[in-house]
Tab-separated table of C-alpha atoms and ligand atoms in Angstrom:
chain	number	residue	atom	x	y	z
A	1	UNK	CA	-0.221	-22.328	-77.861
A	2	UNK	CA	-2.917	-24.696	-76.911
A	3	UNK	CA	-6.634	-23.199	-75.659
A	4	UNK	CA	-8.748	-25.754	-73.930
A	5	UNK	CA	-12.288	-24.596	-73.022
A	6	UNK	CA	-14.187	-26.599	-70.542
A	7	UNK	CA	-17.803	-26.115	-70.176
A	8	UNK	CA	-19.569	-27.444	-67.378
A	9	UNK	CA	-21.091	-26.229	-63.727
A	10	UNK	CA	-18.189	-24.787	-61.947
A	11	UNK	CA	-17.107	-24.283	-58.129
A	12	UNK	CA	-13.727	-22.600	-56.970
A	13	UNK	CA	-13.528	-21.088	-53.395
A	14	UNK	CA	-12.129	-18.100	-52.689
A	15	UNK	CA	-11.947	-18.216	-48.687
A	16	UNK	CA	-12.856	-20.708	-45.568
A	17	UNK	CA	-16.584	-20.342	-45.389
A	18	UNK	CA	-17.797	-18.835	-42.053
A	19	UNK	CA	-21.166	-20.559	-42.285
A	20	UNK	CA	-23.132	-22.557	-44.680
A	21	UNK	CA	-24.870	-19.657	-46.178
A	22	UNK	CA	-21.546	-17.445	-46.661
A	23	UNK	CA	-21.865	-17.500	-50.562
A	24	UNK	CA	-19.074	-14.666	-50.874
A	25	UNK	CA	-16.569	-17.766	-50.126
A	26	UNK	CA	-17.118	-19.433	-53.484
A	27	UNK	CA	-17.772	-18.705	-56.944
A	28	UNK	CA	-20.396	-20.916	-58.362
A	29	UNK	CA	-21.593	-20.992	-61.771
A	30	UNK	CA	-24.477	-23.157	-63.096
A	31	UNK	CA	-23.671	-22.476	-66.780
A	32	UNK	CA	-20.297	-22.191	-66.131
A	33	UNK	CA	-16.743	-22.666	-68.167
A	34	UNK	CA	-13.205	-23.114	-67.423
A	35	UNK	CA	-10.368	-21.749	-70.223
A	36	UNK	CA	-6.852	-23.386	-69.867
A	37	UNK	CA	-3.934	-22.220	-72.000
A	38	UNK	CA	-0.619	-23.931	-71.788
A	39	UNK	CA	-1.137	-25.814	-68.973
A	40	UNK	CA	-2.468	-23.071	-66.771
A	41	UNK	CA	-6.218	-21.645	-66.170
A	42	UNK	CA	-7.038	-18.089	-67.981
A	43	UNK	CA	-10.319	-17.608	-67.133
A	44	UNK	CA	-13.406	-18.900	-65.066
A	45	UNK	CA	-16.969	-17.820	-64.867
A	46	UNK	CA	-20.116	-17.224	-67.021
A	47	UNK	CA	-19.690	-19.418	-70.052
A	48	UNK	CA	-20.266	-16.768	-72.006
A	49	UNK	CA	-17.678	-14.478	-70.891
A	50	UNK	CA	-15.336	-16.863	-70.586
A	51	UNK	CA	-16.126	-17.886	-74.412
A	52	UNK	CA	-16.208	-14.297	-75.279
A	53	UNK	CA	-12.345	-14.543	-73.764
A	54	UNK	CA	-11.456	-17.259	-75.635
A	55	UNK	CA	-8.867	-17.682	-78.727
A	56	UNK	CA	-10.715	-18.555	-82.097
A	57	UNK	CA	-10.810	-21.837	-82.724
A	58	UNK	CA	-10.897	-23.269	-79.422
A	59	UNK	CA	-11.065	-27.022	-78.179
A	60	UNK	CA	-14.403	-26.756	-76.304
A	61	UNK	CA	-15.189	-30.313	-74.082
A	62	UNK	CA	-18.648	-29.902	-72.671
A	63	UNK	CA	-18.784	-31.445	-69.159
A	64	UNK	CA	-21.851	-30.317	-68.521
A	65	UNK	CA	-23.817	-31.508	-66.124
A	66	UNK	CA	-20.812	-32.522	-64.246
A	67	UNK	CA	-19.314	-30.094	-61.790
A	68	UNK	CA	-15.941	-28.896	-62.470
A	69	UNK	CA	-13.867	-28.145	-59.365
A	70	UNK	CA	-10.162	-28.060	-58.892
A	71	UNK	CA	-8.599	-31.652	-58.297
A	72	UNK	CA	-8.273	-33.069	-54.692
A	73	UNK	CA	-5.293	-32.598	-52.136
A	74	UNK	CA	-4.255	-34.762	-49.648
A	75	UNK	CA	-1.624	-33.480	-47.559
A	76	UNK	CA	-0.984	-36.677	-45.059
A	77	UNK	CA	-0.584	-40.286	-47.344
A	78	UNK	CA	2.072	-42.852	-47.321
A	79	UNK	CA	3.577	-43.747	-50.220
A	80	UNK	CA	4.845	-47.830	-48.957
A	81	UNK	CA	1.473	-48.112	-47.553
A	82	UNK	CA	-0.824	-49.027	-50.366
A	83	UNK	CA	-0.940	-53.214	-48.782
A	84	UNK	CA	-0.749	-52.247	-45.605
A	85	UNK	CA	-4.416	-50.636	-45.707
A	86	UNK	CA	-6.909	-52.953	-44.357
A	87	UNK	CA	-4.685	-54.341	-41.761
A	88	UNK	CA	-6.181	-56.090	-38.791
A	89	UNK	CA	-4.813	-54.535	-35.103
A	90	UNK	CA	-5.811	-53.110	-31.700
A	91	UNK	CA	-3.990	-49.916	-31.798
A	92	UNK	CA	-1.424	-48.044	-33.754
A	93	UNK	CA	1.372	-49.094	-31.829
A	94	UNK	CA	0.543	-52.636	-33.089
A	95	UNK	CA	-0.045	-51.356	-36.418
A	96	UNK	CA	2.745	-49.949	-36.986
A	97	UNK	CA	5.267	-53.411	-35.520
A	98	UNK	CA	3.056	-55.595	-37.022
A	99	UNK	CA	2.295	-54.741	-40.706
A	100	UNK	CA	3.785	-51.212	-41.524
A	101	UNK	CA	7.440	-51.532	-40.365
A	102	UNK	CA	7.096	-55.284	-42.633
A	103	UNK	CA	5.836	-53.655	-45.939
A	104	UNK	CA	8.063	-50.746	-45.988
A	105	UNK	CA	11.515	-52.899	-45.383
A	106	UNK	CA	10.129	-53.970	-49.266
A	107	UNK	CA	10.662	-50.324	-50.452
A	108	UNK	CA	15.020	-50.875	-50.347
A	109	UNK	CA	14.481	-52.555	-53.506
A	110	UNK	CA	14.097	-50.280	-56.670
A	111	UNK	CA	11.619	-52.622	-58.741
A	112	UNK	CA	9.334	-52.622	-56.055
A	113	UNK	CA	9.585	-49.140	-55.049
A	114	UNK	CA	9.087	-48.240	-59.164
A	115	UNK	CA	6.192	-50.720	-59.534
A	116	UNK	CA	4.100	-49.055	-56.893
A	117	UNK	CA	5.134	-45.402	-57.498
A	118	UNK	CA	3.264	-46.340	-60.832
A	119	UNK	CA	0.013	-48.181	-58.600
A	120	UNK	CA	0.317	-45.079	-55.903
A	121	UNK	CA	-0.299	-42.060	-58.656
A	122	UNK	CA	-2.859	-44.404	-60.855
A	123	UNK	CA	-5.073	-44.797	-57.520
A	124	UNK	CA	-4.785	-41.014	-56.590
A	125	UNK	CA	-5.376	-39.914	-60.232
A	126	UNK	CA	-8.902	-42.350	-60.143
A	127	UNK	CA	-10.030	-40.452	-56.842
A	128	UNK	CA	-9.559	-37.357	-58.573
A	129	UNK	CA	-6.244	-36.363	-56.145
A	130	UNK	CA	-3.892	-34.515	-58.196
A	131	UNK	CA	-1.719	-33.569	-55.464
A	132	UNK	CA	-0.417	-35.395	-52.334
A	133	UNK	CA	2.161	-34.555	-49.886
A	134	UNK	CA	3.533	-37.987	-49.159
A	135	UNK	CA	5.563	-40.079	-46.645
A	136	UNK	CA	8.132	-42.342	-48.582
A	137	UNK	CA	10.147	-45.319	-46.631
A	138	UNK	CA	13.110	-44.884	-44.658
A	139	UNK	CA	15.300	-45.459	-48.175
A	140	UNK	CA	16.378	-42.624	-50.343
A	141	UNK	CA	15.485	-44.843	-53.620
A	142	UNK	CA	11.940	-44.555	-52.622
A	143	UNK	CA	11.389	-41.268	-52.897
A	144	UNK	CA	13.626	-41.581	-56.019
A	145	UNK	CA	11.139	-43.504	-57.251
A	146	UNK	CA	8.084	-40.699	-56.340
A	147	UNK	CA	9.458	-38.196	-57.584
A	148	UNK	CA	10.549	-39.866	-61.085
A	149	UNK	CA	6.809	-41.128	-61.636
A	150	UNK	CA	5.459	-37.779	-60.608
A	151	UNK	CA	8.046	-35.814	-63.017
A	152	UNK	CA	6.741	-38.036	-65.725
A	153	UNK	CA	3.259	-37.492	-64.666
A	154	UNK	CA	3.855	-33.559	-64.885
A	155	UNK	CA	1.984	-33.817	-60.912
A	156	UNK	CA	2.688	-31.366	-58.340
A	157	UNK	CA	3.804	-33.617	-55.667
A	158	UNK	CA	5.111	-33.335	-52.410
A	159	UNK	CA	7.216	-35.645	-50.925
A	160	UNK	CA	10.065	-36.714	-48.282
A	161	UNK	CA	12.392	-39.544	-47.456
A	162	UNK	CA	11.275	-40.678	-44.115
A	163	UNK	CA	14.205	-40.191	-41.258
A	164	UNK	CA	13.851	-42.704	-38.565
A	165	UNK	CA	17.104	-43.743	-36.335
A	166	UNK	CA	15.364	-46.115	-33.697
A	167	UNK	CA	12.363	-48.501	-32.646
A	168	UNK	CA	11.933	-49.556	-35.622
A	169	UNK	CA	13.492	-53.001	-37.453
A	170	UNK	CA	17.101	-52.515	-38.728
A	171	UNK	CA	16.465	-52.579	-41.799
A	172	UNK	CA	14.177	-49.253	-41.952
A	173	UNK	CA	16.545	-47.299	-40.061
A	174	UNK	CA	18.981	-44.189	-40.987
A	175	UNK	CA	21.270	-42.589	-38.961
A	176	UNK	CA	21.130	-38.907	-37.502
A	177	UNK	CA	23.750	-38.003	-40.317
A	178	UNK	CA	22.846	-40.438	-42.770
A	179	UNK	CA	19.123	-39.351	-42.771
A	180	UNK	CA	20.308	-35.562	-43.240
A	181	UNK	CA	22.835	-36.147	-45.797
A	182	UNK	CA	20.102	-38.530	-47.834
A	183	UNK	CA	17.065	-35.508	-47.140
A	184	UNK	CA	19.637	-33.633	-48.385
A	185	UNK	CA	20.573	-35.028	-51.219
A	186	UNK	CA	16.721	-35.665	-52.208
A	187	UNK	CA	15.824	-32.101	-52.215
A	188	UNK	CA	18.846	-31.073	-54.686
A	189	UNK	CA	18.114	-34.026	-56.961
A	190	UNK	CA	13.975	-33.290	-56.689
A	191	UNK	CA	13.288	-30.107	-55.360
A	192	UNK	CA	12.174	-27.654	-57.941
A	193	UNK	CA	12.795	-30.006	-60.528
A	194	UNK	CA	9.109	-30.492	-62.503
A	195	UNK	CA	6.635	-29.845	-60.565
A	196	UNK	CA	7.921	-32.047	-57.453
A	197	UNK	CA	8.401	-30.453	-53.808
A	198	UNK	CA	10.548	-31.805	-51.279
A	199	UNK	CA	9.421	-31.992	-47.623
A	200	UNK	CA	11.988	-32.380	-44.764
A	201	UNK	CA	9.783	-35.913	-42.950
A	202	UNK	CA	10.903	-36.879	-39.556
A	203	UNK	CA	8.274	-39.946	-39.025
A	204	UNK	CA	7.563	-39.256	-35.512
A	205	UNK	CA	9.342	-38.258	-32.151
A	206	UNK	CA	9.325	-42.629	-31.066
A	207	UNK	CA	11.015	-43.233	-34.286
A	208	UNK	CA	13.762	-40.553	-34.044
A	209	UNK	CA	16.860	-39.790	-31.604
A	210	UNK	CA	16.961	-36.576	-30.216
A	211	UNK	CA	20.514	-36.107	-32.766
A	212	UNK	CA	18.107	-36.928	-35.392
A	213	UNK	CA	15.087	-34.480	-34.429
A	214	UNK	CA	18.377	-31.757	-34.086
A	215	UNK	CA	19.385	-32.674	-37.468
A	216	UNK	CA	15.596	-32.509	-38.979
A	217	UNK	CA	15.735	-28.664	-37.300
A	218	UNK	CA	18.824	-28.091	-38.923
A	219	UNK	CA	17.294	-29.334	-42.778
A	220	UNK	CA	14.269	-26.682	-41.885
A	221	UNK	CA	16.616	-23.808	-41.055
A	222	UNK	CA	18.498	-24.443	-44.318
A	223	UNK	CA	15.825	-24.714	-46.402
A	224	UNK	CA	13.017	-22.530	-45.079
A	225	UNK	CA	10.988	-22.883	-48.004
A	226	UNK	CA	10.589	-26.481	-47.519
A	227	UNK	CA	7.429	-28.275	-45.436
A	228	UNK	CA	7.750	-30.580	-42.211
A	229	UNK	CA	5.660	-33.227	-42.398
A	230	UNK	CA	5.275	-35.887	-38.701
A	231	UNK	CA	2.580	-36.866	-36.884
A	232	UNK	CA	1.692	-35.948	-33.554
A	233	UNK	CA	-0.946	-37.045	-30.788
A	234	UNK	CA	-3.050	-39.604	-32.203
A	235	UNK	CA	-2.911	-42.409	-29.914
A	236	UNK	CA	-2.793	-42.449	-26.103
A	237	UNK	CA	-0.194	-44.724	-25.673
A	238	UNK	CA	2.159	-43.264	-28.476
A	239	UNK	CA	1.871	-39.860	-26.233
A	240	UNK	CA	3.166	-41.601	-22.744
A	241	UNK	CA	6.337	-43.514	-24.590
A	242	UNK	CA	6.968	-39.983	-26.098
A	243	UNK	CA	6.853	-38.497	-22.948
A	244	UNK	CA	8.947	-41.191	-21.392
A	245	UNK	CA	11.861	-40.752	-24.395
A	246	UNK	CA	11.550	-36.791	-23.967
A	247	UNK	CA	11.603	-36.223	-20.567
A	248	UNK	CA	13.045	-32.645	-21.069
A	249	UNK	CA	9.752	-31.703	-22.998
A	250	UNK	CA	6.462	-29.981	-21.613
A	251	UNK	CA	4.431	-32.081	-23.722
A	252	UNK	CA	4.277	-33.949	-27.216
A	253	UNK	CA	4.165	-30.736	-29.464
A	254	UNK	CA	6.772	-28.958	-26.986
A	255	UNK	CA	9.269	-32.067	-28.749
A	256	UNK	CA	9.110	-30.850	-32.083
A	257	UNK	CA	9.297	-27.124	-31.369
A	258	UNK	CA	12.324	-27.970	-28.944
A	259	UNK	CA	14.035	-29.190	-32.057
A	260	UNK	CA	13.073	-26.317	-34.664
A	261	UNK	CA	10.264	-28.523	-35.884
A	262	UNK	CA	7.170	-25.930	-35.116
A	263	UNK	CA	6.918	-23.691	-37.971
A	264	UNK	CA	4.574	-22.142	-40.206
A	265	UNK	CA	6.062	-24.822	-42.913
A	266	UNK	CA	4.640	-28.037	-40.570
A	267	UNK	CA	1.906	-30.375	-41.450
A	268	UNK	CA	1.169	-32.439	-38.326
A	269	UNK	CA	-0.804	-35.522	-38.730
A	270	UNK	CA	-3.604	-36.445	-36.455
A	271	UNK	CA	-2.839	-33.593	-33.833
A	272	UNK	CA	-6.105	-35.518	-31.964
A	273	UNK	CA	-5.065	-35.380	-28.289
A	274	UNK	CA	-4.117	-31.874	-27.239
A	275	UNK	CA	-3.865	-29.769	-24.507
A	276	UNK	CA	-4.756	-26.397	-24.412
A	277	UNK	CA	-1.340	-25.367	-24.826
A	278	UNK	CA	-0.145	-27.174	-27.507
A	279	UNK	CA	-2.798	-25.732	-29.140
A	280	UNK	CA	-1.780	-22.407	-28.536
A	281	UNK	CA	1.925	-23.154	-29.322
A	282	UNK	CA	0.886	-24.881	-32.374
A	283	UNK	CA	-1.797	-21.592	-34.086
A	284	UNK	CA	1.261	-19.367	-32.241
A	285	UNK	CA	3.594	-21.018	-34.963
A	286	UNK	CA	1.083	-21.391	-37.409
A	287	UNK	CA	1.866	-25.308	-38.213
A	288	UNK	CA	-0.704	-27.199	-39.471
A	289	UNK	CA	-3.542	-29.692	-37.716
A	290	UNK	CA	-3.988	-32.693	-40.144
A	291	UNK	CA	-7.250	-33.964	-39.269
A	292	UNK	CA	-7.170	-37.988	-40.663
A	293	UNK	CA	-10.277	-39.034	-40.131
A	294	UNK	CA	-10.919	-42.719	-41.640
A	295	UNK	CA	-7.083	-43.680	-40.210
A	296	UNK	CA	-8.410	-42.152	-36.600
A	297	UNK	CA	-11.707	-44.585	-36.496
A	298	UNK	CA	-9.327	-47.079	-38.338
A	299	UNK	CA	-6.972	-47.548	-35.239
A	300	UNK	CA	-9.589	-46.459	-32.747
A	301	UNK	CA	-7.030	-43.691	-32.332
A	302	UNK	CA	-9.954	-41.155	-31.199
A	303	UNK	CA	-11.796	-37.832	-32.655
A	304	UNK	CA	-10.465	-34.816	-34.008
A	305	UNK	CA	-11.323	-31.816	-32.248
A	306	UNK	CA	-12.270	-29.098	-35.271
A	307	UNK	CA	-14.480	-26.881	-32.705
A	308	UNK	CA	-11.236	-26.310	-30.373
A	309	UNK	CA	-8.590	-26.809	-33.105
A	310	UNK	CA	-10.325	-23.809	-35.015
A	311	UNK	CA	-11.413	-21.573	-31.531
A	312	UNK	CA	-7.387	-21.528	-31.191
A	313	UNK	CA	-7.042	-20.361	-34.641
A	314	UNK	CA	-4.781	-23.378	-35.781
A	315	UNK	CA	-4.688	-23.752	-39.402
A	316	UNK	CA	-6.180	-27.052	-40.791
A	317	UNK	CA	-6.062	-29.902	-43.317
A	318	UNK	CA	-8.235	-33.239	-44.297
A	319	UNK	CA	-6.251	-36.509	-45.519
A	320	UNK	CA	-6.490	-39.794	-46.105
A	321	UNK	CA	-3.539	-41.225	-44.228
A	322	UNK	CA	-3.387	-44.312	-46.452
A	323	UNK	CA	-2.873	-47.258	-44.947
A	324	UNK	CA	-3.872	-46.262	-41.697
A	325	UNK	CA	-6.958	-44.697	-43.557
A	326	UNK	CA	-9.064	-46.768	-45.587
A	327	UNK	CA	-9.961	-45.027	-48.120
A	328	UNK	CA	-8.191	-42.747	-50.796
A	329	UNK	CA	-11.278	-41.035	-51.747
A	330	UNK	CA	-11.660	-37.772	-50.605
A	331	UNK	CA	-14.705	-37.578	-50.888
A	332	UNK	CA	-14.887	-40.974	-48.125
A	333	UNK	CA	-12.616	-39.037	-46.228
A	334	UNK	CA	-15.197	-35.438	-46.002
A	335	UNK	CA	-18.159	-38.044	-45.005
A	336	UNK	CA	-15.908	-39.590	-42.329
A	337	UNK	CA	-14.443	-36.331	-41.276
A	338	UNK	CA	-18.673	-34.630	-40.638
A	339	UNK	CA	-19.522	-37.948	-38.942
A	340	UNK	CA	-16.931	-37.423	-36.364
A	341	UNK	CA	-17.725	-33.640	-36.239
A	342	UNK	CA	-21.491	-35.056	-35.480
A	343	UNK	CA	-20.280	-37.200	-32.608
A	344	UNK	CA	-18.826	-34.329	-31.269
A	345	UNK	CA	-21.871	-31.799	-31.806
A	346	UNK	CA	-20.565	-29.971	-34.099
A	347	UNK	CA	-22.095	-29.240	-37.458
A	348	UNK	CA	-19.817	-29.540	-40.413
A	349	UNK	CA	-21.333	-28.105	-43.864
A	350	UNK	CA	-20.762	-29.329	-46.635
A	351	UNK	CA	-19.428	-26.189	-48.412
A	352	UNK	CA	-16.061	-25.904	-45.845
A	353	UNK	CA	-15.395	-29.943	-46.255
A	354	UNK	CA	-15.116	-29.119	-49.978
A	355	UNK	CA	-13.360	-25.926	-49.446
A	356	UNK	CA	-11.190	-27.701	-47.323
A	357	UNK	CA	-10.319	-30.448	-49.483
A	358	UNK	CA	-9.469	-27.993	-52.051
A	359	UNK	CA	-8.272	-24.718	-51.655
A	360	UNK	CA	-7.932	-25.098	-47.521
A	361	UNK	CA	-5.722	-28.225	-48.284
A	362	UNK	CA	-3.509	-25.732	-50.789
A	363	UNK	CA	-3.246	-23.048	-48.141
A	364	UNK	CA	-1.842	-25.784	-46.114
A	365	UNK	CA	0.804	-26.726	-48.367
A	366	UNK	CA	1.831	-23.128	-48.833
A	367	UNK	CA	0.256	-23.657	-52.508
A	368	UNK	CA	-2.696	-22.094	-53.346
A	369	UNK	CA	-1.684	-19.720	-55.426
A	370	UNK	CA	-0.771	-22.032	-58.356
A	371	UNK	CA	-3.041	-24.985	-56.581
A	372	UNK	CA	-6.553	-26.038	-55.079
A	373	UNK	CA	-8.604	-23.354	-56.995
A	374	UNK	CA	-10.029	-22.511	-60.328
A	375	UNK	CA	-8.531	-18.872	-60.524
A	376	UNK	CA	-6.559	-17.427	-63.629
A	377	UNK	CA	-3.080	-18.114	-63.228
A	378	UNK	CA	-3.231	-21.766	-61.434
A	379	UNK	CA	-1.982	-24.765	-63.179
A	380	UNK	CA	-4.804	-26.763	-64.449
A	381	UNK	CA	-5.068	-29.647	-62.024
A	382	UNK	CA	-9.000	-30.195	-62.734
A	383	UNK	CA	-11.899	-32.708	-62.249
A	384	UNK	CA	-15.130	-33.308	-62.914
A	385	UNK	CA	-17.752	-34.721	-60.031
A	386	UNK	CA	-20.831	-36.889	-61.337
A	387	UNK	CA	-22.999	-36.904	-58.699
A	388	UNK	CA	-25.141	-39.483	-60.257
A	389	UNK	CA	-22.517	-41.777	-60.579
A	390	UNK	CA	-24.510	-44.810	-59.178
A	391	UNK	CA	-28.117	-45.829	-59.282
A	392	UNK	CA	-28.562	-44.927	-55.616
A	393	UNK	CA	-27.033	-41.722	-56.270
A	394	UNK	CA	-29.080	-40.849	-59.526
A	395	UNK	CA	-32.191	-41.548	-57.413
A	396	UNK	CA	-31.489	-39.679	-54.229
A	397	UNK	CA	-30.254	-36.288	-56.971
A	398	UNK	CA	-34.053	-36.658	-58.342
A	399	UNK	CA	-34.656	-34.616	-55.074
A	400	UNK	CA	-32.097	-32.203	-55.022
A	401	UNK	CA	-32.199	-28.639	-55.516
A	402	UNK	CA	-29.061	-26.478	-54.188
A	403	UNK	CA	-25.706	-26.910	-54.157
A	404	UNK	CA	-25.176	-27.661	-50.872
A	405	UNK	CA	-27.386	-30.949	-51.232
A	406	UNK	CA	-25.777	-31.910	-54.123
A	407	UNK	CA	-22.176	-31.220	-52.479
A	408	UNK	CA	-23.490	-33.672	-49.361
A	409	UNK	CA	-24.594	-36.172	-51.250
A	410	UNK	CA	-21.603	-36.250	-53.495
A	411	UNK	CA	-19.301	-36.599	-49.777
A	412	UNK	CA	-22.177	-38.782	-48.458
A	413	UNK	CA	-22.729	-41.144	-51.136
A	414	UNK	CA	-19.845	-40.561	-53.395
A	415	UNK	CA	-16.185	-42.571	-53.952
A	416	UNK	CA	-13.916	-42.802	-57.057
A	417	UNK	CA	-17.250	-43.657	-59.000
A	418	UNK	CA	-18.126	-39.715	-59.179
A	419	UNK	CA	-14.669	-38.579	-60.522
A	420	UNK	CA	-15.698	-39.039	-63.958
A	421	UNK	CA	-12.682	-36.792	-65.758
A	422	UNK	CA	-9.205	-35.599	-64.446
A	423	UNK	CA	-6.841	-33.010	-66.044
A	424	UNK	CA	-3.023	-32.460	-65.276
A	425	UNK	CA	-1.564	-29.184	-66.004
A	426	UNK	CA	-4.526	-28.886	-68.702
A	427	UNK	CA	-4.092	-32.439	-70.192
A	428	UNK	CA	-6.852	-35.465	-69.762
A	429	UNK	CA	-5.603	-38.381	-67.731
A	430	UNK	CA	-6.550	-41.161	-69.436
A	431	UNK	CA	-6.875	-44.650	-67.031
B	501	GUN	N1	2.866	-42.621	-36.716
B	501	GUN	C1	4.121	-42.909	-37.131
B	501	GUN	N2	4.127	-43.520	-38.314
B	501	GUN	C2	2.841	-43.611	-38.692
B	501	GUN	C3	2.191	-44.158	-39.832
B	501	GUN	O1	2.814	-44.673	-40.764
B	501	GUN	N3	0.833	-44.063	-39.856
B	501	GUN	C4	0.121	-43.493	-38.842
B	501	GUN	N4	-1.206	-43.441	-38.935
B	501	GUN	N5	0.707	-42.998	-37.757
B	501	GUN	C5	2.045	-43.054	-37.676
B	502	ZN	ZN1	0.545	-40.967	-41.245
């Protein structure tokens, strides 16, 4: 049996915080450790208690005075995206024809699609991610490729062979049948397997034939266990040619839930423009509101609505949305994700954006109980914040004096810079 004991100040929530000053939500402790036996956390809390707890003769790693937090999720990334990021265009529509439907033809060969599987989990593991739920291309060998990396990794990923029948090139399209029979045959060679989840990833309602939306409902039926993962409502134009190809449908969310796609299982990225009523239908189903905030000032696709989204009662989520986002760190993405909250008027504290990158982003994924917190029984997926981690930074914490400062300047000022240490499953990731 290995015993790991790290020592350092630690934060794991244990709820959505109602307000800034709604300490019940989170356990913090100052002088603070973190036990991990075989891969899995056995105790949190006082340093000495947890010592007390601990087997004689102990590896003890003193982090101190870094804060020790569970690792990062992002729930909405693209795997073929990684040189697509930083790509010059008006809109998404034009984003998507002009650079992303070019980079992910390269994922049909298996080099390339191995090579950056490799590149995708190094850059997450630096930004202190250590889990993702993740678009692959159009080609089953891409997420054959995910998956194999993550399974050597020992990372709890989530992932899904993109099905996408029309308007797109030929050479990134499936078939209604073919796209079923290859998400099919991804989930009984990954699902399960490792650490590695499966999700069922129709890329969005343009992209797919009504046959293959119908065939998408009929993966989630058979495998209710399994997540959804599209995007919905984030540009203005994307809404009126879904309209125009679904002319059966009240609106853009009434397309997926026509088709079995509405569940308590779907993540649905962006979810920026909606009515009333699709807000309703969506908290009514209790799918998921990806809010993507770097991606939506990206693409000038337009600002999340948090204060409505969460009046409904619709579950929610913070990602990246590499490439349309530009940044993997998670800590970019909280700053971007309050700025947009400010333009809007409302007040984001600190203490839910790290809540929600944690724990809220597990309860999203259906994962927290072995995910996106630091209580006994969750695989060790750790890291270890440094909010000093640049000269600005070490000058600015010189004033600091409660944890909510220090958690706003680490999502204010922070990057990859401040993820100073990363554990899988217990073990160090070394770069
Ligand atoms: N909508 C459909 N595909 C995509 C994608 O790859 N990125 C973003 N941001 N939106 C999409
Ligand atoms: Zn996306």
């Amino acid at each position: 049996m290995t015993a790991r004991l790290l020592r350092g100040r630690v934060l794991s929530f244990r709820s959505r915080p109602g307000a800034r000053d709604d300490h019940g939500s989170y356990l913090f402790e100052d002088n603070g450790a973190v036990l991990i036996e075989n891969g899995k956390i056995s105790a949190c809390g006082a340093y000495d208690e947890v010592r007390l707890a601990s087997p004689l003769g102990v590896e003890v790693i003193d982090h101190r005075p870094l804060l020790l937090m569970a690792g990062f999720i992002d729930p909405h990334i693209h795997f073929p995206q990684m040189q697509v990021t930083a790509s010059y265009a008006a809109n998404l529509l034009e984003w998507l024809g002009t650079y992303t439907f070019v980079e992910e033809q390269k994922f049909a060969d298996a080099d390339h699609a191995a090579r950056f599987a490799k590149l995708f989990f190094d850059e997450l593991l630096r930004h202190g991610t250590t889990t993702a739920a993740a678009y692959c291309s159009v080609h089953r060998g891409s997420a054959d490729a995910f998956f194999a990396e993550a399974t050597r990794r020992n990372l709890l990923m989530v992932g899904g062979k993109v099905m996408m029948d029309r308007n797109a090139p030929e050479a990134l399209t499936d078939t209604a049948q073919s796209g079923y029979d290859d998400t099919r045959a991804v989930i009984k060679a990954w699902h399960g397997k490792g650490r590695n989840h499966v999700a069922i990833t129709p890329r969005f309602a343009i992209t797919s034939s009504p046959a293959q939306l119908e065939a998408a409902g009929t993966l989630a039926r058979e495998h209710p266990d399994l997540l959804i993962q599209t995007h919905l409502s984030e540009n203005n134009a994307e809404i009126a040619y879904t309209l125009e190809l679904y002319p059966e449908a009240r609106d853009y969310t009434d397309v997926y839930a026509l088709h079995g796609l509405l569940t308590r299982k779907t993540l649905l990225g962006h979810a920026i423009h909606l009515s009333d009523r699709e807000m309703a239908a969506i908290a009514e189903a209790g799918a998921v509101a990806v809010h993507c905030p770097t991606s939506n000032l990206f693409l000038g696709s337009g600002l999340f609505d948090l204060r409505r989204i969460k009046e409904h009662g619709v579950r929610t989520a913070v990602a990246t949305d590499i490439g349309g986002g530009s940044s993997y760190s998670m800590l970019r993405t909280m700053d971007e994700a309050y700025k947009i909250q400010q333009l809007r008027s409302h007040r984001l504290p600190p203490i839910e954006s790290f809540w929600q990158a944690t724990r809220g982003n597990a309860e999203a994924l259906g994962l927290a109980d072995r995910i996106g917190t630091l209580e006994p029984g969750s695989d060790a997926d750790i890291i270890a914040l440094d909010a000093r981690a640049t000269p600005a930074m070490r000058i600015r914490m010189e004033t600091v004096k409660t944890l909510e400062e220090e958690l706003f300047l680490l999502q204010t000022m922070g990057d990859d810079r401040s993820v100073r240490h990363v554990y899988i499953a217990g073990e160090i990731v070394t770069a």
